[in-house]
Coordinates of C-alpha atoms in Angstrom, one line a residue:
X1 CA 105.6 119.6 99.8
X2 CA 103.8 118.1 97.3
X3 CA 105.0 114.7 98.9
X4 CA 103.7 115.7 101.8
X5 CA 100.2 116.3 100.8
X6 CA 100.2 113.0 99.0
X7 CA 101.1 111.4 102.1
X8 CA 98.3 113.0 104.1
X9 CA 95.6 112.0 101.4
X10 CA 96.8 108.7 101.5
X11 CA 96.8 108.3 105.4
X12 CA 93.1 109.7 104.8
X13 CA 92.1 107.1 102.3
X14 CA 93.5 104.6 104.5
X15 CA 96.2 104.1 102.2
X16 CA 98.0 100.4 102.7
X17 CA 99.9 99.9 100.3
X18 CA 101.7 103.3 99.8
X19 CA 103.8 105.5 101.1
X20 CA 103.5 104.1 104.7
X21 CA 101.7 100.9 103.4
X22 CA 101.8 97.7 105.0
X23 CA 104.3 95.6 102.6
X24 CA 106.8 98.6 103.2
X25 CA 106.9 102.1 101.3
X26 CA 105.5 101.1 98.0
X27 CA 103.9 102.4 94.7
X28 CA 105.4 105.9 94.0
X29 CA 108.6 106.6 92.4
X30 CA 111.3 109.4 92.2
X31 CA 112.2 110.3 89.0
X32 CA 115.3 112.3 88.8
X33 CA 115.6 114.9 86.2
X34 CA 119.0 114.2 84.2
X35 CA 122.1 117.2 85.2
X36 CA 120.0 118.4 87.5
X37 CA 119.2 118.1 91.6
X38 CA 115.3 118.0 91.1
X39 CA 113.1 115.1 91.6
X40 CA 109.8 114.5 90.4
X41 CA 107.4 112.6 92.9
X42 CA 105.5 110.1 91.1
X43 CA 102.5 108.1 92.5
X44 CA 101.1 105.0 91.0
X45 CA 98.6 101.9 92.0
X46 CA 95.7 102.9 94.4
X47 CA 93.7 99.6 94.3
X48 CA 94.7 99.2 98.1
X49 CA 93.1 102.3 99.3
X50 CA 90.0 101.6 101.6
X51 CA 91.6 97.9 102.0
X52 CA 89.6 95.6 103.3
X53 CA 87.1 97.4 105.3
X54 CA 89.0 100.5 106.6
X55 CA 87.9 101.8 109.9
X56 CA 87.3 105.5 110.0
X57 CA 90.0 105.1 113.1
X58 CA 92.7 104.5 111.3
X59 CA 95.7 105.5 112.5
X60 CA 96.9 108.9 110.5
X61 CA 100.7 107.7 111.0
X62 CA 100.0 103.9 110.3
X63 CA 103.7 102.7 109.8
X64 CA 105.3 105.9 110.8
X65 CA 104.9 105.1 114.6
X66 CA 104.0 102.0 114.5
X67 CA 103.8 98.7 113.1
X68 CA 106.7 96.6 112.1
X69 CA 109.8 98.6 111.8
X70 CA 110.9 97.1 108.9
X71 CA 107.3 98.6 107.2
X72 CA 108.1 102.0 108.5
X73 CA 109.4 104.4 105.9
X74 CA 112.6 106.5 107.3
X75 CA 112.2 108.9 104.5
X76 CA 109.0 110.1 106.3
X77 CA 109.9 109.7 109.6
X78 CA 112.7 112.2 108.9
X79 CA 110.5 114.8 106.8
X80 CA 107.7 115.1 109.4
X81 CA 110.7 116.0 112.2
X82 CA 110.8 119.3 110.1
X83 CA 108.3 121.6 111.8
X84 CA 106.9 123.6 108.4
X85 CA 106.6 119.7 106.8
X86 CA 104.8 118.5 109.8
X87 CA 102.3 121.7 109.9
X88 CA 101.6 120.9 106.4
X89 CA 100.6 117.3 107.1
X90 CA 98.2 117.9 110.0
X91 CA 96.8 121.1 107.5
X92 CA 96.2 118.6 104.9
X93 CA 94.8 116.0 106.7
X94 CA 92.4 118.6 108.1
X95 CA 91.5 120.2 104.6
X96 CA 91.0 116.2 103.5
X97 CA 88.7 115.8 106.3
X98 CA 86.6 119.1 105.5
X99 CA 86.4 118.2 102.3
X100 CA 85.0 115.0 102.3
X101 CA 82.4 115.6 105.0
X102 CA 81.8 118.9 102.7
X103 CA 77.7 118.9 102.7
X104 CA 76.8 117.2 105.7
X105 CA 74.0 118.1 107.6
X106 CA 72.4 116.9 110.7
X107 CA 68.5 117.1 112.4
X108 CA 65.5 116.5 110.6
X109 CA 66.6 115.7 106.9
X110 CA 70.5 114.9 107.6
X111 CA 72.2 114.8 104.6
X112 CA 75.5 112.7 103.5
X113 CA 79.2 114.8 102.9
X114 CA 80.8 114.8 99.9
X115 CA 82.4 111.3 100.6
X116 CA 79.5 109.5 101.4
X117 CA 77.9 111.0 98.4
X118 CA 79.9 109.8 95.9
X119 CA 80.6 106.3 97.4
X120 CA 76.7 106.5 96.8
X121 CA 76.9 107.4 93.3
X122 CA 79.3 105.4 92.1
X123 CA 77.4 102.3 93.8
X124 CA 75.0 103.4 91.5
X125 CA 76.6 103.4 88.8
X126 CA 78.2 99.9 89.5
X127 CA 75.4 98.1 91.5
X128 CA 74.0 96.3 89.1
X129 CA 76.3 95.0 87.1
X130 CA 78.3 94.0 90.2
X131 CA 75.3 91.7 90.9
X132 CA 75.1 90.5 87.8
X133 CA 78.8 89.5 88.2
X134 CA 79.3 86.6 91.0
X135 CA 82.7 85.2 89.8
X136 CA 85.4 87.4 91.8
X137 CA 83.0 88.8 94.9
X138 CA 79.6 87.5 96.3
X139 CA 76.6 89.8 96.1
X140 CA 76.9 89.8 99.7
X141 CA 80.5 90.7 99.6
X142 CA 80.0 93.2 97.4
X143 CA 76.8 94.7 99.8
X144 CA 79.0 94.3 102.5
X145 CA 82.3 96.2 101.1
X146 CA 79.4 99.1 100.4
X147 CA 78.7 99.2 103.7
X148 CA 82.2 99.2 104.7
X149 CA 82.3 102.2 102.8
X150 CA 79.9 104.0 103.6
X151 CA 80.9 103.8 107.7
X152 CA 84.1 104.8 106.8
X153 CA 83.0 107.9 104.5
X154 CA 80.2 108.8 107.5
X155 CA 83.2 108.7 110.3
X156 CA 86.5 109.3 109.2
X157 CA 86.4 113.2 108.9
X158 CA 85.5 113.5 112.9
X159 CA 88.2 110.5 113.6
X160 CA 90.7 112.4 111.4
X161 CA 89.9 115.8 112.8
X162 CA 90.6 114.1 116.2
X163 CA 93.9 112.3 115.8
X164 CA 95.0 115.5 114.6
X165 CA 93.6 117.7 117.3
X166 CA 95.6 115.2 119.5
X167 CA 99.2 115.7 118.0
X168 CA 98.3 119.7 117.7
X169 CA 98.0 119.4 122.1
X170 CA 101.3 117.8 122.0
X171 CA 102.6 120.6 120.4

């Protein structure tokens, strides 16, 4: 389950270079515990997640059901065929998408979700060093990937809650 779980926060995070990553499943290992059956799920390597300007659309089973078939990882395809293990998934996409827009309010003084907030404060923390730093990214790059992020914070909880709502219909 616990694979599970890391699967749906990655399809959140818009994830690609993972579990269902784009270069094929990638950066997580399974350790196997010596005269014994039990496996330890280890992930490693996030510096893909909210690649290159993530949409908040992004598909929740990106290289599951679609995308090249060699990128697809049968492991997972198997697992969410399970019923309990594809219940868990949706759950935890939901609980990732009620987390991060945690806060949010709308009208008068609409306030950011937890998401947006902290891509706010750690661009605080970072900004301006980050400016003062031109030799991998442009200032404007760097304004830009901000921005980026902050779209995808501000609309990726109701795109998530309804790509899930959709599979849920299905039944």
């Amino acid at each position: 389950s616990k694979f599970i779980r890391h699967l749906a926060i990655e399809s959140f995070l818009a994830e690609e270079d993972g579990i269902t990553g784009d270069y094929g499943p990638n950066n997580f290992y399974f350790y196997r515990y010596e005269n014994k059956s039990l496996f330890q799920f280890i992930p490693w390597d996030k510096s893909n997640t909210f690649w290159e300007a993530p949409s908040p659309n992004y598909f929740i089973l990106r290289n599951v059901e679609d995308g090249p078939v060699d990128h697809r990882n049968r492991l997972v395809q198997r697992a969410l065929k399970y019923p309990d293990l594809w219940a868990l998934f949706l759950d935890t996409l939901e609980e990732c998408a009620n987390s991060a827009s945690a806060g949010a309010t709308t009208g008068a003084n609409p306030q950011p979700g937890w998401l947006a907030s902290e891509i706010q404060r750690e661009y605080l923390q970072i900004r301006e060093a980050a400016l003062a730093d031109t030799q991998i990214f442009t200032n404007v790059q760097f304004e830009q990937a901000i921005a980026d992020l902050k779209a995808f914070a501000a609309g990726r909880s109701d795109a998530v809650k309804a790509q899930v709502a959709t599979y849920r219909a299905r039944g």
